[in-house]
PDB file of C-alpha atoms and ligand atoms in Angstrom:
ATOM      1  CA  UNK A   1      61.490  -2.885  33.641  1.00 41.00           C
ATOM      2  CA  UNK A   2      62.055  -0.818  37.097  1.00 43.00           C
ATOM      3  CA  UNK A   3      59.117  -0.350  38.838  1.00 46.00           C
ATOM      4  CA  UNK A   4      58.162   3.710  39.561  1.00 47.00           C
ATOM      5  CA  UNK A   5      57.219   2.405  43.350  1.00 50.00           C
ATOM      6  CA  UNK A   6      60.620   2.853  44.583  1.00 59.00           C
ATOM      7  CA  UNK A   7      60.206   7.012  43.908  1.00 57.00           C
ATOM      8  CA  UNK A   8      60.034   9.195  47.069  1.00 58.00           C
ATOM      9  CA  UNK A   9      55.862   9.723  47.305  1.00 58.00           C
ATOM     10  CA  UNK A  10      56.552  13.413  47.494  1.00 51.00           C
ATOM     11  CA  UNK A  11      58.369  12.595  43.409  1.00 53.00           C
ATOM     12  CA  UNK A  12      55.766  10.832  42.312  1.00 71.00           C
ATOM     13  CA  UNK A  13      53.188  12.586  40.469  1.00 82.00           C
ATOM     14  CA  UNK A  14      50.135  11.151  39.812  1.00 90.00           C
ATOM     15  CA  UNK A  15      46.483  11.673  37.412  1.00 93.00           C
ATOM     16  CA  UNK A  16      44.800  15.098  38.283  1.00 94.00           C
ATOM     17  CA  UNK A  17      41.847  15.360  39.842  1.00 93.00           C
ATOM     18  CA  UNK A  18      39.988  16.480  36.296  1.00 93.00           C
ATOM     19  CA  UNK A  19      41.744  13.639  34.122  1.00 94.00           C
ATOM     20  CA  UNK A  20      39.300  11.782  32.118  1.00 93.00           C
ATOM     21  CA  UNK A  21      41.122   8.770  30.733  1.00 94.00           C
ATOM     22  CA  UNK A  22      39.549   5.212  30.417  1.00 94.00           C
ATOM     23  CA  UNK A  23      41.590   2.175  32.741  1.00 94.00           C
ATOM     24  CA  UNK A  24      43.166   1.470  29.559  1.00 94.00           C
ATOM     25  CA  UNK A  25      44.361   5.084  29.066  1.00 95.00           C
ATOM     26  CA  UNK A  26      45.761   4.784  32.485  1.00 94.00           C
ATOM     27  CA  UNK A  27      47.684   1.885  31.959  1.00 95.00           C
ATOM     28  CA  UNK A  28      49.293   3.248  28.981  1.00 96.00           C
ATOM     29  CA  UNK A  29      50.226   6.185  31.463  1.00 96.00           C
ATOM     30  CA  UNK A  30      51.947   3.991  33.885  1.00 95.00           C
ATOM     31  CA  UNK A  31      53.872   2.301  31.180  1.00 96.00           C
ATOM     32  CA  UNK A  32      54.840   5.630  30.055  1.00 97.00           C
ATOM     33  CA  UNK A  33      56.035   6.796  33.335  1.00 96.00           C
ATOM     34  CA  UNK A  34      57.972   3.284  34.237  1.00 95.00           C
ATOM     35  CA  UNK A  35      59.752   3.744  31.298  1.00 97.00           C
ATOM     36  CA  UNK A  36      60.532   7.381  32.114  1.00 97.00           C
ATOM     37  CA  UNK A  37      61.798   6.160  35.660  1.00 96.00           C
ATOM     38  CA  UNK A  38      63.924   3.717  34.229  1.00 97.00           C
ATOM     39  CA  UNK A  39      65.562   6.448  31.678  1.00 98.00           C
ATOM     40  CA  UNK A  40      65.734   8.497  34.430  1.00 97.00           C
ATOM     41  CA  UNK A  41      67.487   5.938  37.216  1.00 96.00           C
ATOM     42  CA  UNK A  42      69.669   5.371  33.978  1.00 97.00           C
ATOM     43  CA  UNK A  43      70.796   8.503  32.947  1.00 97.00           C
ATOM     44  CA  UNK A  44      71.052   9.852  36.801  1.00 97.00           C
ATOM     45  CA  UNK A  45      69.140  12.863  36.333  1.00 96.00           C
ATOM     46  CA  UNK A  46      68.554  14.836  39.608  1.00 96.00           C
ATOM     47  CA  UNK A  47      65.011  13.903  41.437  1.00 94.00           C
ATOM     48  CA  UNK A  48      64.274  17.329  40.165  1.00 95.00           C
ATOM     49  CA  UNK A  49      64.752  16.862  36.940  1.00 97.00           C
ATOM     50  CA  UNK A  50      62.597  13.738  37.037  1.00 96.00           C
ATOM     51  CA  UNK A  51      59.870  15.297  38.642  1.00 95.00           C
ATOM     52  CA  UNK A  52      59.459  17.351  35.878  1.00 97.00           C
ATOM     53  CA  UNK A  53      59.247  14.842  33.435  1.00 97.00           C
ATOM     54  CA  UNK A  54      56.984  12.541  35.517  1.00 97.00           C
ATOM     55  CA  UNK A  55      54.877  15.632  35.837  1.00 97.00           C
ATOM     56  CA  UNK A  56      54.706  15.914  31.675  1.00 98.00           C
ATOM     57  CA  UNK A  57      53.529  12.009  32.146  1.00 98.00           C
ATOM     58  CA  UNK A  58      50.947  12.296  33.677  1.00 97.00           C
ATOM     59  CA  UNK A  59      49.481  15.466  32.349  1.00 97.00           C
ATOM     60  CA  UNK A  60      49.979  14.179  28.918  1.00 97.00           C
ATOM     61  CA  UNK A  61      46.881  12.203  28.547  1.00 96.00           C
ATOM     62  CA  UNK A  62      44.840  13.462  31.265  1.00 96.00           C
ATOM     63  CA  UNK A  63      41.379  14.621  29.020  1.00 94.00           C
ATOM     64  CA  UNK A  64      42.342  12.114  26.506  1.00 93.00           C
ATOM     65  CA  UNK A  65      39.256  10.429  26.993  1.00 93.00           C
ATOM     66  CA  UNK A  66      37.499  13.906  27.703  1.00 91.00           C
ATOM     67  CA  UNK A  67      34.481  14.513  24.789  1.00 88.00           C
ATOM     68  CA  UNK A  68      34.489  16.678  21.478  1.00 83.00           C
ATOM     69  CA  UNK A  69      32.416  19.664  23.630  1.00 84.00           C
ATOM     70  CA  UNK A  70      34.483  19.509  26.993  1.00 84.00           C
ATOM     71  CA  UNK A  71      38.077  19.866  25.030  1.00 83.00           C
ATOM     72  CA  UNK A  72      36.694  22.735  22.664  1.00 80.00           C
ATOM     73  CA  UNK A  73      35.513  24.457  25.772  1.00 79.00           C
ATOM     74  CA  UNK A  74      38.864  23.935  27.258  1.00 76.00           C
ATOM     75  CA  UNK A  75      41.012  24.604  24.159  1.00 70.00           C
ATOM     76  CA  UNK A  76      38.806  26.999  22.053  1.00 69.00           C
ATOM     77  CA  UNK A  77      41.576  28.564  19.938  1.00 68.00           C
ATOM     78  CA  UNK A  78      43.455  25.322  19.529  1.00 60.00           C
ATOM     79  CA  UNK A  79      44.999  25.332  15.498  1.00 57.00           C
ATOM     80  CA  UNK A  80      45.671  21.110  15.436  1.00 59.00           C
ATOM     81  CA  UNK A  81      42.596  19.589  14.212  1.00 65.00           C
ATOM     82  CA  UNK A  82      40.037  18.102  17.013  1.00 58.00           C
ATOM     83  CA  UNK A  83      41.402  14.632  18.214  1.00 66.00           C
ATOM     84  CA  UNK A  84      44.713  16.278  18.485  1.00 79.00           C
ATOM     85  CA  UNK A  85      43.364  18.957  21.105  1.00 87.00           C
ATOM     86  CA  UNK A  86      43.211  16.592  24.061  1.00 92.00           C
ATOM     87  CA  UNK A  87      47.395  17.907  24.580  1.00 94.00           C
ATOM     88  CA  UNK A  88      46.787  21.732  24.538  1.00 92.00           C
ATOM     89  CA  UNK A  89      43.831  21.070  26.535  1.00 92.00           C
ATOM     90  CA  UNK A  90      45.736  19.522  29.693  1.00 95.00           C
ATOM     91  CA  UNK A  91      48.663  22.159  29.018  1.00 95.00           C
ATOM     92  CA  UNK A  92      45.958  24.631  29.731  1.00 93.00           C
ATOM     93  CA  UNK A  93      44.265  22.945  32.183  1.00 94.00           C
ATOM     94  CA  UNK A  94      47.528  22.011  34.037  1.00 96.00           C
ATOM     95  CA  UNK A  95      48.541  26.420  33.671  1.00 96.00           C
ATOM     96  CA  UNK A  96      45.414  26.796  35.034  1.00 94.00           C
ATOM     97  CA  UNK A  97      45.463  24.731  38.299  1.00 94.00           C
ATOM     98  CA  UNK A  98      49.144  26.059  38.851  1.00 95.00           C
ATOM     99  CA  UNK A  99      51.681  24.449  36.784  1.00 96.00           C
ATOM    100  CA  UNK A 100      54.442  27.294  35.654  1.00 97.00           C
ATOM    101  CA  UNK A 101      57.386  25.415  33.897  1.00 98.00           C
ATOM    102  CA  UNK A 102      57.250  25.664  30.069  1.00 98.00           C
ATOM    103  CA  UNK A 103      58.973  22.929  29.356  1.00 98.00           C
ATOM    104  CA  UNK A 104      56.234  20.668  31.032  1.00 98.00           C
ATOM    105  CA  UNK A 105      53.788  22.760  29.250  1.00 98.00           C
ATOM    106  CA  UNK A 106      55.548  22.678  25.933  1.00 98.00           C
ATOM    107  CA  UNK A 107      55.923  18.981  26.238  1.00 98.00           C
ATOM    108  CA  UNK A 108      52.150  18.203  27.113  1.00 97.00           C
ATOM    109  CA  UNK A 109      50.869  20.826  24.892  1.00 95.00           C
ATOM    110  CA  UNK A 110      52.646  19.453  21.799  1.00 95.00           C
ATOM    111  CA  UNK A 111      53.178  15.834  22.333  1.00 96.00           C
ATOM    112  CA  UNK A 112      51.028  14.534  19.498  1.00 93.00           C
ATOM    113  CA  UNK A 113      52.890  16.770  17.141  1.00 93.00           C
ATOM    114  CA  UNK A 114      56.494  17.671  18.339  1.00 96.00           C
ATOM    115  CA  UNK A 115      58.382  20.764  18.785  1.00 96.00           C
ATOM    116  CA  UNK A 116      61.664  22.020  17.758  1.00 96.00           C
ATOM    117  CA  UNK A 117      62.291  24.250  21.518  1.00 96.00           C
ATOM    118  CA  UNK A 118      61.496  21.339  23.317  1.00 97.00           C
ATOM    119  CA  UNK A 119      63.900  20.858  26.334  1.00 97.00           C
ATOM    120  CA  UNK A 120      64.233  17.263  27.480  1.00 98.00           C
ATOM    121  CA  UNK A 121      61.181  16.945  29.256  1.00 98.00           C
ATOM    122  CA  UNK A 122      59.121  17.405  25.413  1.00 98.00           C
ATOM    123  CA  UNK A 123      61.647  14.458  24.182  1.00 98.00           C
ATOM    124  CA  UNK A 124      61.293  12.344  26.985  1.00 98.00           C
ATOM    125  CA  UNK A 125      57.815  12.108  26.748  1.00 98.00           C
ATOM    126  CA  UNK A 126      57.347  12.175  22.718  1.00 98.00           C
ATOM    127  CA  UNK A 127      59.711   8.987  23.013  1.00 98.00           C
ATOM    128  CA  UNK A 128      58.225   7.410  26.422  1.00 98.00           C
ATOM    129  CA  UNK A 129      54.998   7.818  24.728  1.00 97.00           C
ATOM    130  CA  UNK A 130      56.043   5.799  21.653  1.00 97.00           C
ATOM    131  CA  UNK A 131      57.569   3.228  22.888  1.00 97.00           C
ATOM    132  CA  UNK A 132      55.969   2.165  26.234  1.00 96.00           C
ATOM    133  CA  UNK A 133      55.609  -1.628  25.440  1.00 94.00           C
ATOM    134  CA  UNK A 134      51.940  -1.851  26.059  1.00 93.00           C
ATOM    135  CA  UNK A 135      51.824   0.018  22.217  1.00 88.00           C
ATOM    136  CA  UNK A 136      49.931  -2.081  19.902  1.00 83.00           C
ATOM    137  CA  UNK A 137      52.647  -1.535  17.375  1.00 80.00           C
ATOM    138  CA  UNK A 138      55.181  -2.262  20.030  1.00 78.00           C
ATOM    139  CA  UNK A 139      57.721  -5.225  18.613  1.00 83.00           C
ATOM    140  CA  UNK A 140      61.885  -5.682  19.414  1.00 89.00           C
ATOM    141  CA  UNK A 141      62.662  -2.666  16.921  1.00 91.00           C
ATOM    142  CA  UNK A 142      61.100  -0.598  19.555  1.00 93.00           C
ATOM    143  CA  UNK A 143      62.050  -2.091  22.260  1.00 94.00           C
ATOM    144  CA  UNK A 144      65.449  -1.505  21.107  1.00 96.00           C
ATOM    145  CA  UNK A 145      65.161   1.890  20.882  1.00 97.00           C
ATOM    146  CA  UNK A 146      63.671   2.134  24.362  1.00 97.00           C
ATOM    147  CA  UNK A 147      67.092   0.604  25.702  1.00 97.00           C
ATOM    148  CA  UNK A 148      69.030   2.885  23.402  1.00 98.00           C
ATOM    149  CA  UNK A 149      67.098   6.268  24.705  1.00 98.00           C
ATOM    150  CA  UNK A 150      69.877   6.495  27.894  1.00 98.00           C
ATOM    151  CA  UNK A 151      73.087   5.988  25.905  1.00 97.00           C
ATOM    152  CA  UNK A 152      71.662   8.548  22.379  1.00 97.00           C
ATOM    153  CA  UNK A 153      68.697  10.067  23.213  1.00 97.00           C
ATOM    154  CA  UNK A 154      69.141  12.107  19.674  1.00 96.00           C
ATOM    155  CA  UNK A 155      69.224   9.249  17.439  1.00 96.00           C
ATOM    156  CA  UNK A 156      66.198   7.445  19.390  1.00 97.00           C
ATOM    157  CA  UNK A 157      64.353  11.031  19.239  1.00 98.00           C
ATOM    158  CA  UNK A 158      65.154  10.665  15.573  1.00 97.00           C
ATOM    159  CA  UNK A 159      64.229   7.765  14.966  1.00 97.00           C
ATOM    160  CA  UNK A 160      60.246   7.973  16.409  1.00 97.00           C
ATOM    161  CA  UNK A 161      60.177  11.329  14.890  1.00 97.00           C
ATOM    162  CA  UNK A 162      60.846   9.804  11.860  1.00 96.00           C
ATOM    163  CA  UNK A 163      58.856   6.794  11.796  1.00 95.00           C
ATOM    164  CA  UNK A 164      55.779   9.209  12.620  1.00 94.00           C
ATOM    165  CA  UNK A 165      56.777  11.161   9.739  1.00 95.00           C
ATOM    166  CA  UNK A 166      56.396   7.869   7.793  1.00 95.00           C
ATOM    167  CA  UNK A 167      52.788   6.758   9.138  1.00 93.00           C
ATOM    168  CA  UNK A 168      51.883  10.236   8.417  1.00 92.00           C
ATOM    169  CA  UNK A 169      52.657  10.484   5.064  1.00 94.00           C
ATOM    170  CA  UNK A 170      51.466   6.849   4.583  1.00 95.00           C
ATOM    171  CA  UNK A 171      48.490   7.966   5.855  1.00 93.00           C
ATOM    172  CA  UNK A 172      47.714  10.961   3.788  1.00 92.00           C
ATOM    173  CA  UNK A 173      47.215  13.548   6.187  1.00 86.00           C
ATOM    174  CA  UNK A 174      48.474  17.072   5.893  1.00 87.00           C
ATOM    175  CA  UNK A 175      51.825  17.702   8.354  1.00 91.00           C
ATOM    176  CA  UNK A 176      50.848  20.085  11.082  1.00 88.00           C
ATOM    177  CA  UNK A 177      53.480  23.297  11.162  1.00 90.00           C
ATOM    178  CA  UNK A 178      54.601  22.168  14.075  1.00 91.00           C
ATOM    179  CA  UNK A 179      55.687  18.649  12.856  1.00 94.00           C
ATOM    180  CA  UNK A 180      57.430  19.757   9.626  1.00 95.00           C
ATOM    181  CA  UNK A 181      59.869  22.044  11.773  1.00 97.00           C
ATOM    182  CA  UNK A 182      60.180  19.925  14.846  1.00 97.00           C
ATOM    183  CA  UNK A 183      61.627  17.133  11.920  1.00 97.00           C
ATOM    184  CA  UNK A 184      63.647  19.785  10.307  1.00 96.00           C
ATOM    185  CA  UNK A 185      65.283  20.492  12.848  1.00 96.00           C
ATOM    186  CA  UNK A 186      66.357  16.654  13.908  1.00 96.00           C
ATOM    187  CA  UNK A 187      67.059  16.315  10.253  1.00 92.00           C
ATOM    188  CA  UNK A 188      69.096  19.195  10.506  1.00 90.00           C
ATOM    189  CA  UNK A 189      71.023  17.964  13.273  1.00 87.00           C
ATOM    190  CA  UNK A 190      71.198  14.616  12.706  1.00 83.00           C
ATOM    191  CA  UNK A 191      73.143  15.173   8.806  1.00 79.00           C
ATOM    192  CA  UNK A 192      75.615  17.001  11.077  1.00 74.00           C
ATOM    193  CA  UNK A 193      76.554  14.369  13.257  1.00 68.00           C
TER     194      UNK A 193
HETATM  195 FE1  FE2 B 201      50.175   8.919  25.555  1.00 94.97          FE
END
């Protein structure tokens, strides 16, 4: 795996000052943004471009470790039940301390349920996120879908979306609105491929 060191400083984005994430959270951020340099060095996406998705990194997870009272404060009309606020919390947070691009925001603010507008930065992460190897469910399946992201981003997007679906239903829980047309619309496209 690349290493994100060799990014110009001024590239680099790192936690915000008002993260609150445990040393474990922030090693699962790392992961998360080697893997998104190495997709990035891969694909040869301007250092733009890679800003902006190192930016979604690192937002991502910020007040993941922030309590029940501080993200209800910071997300009060939130719809996704309470230990899925900690994204629309940092999206706000991160609007509020000056970030302006939507697809960053869309990508923090929805990464623990997907999106069908997401540009690439939203599918970059959701993916990044899912298959940094540091995942407890991490195994060669994923890790084969990590390598694959560069050459079919689509079918590795796919792919997570759909073995989310999977644990969700497994699990029981009701499918957020968001969810059910973010995998819509991969289904969509990918019976049309
Ligand atoms: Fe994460």
């Amino acid at each position: 795996m690349s290493d994100a060191g060799h990014v110009p400083s001024e590239l680099r984005p790192t936690l915000p000052a008002w993260a609150r994430v445990s040393a474990e959270r922030l090693h699962h951020i790392q992961r998360v943004a080697e893997l998104v340099v190495q997709w990035s060095d891969q694909l040869g996406v301007p250092d733009s471009e890679r800003n902006r998705w190192l930016r979604a990194v690192w937002l991502h997870d910020a007040l993941r470790d922030a309590s029940p009272a501080e993200l209800a404060a910071m997300a009060p009309s939130s719809p996704v039940p309470a230990e899925l606020r900690h994204g629309p919390a940092a999206a706000a947070k991160a609007k509020a301390e000056g970030e302006t691009d939507r697809g960053v925001l869309d990508a923090v603010r929805y990464h623990s349920v997907g999106l069908a507008e997401w540009d690439m930065v939203g599918r970059v992460l959701y993916c990044a996120d899912f298959l940094e190897p540091g995942r407890r469910n991490a195994g060669p399946e994923r890790a084969a879908w990590a390598e694959r992201f560069p050459a079919d981003p689509q079918w590795v997007l796919y792919s997570v979306a759909r073995s989310r679906m999977l644990y969700l239903i497994e699990s029981g829980w009701s499918i957020p609105q968001p969810t059910l047309r973010f995998w819509n619309s991969l289904a969509a496209a990918s019976s049309s491929r």
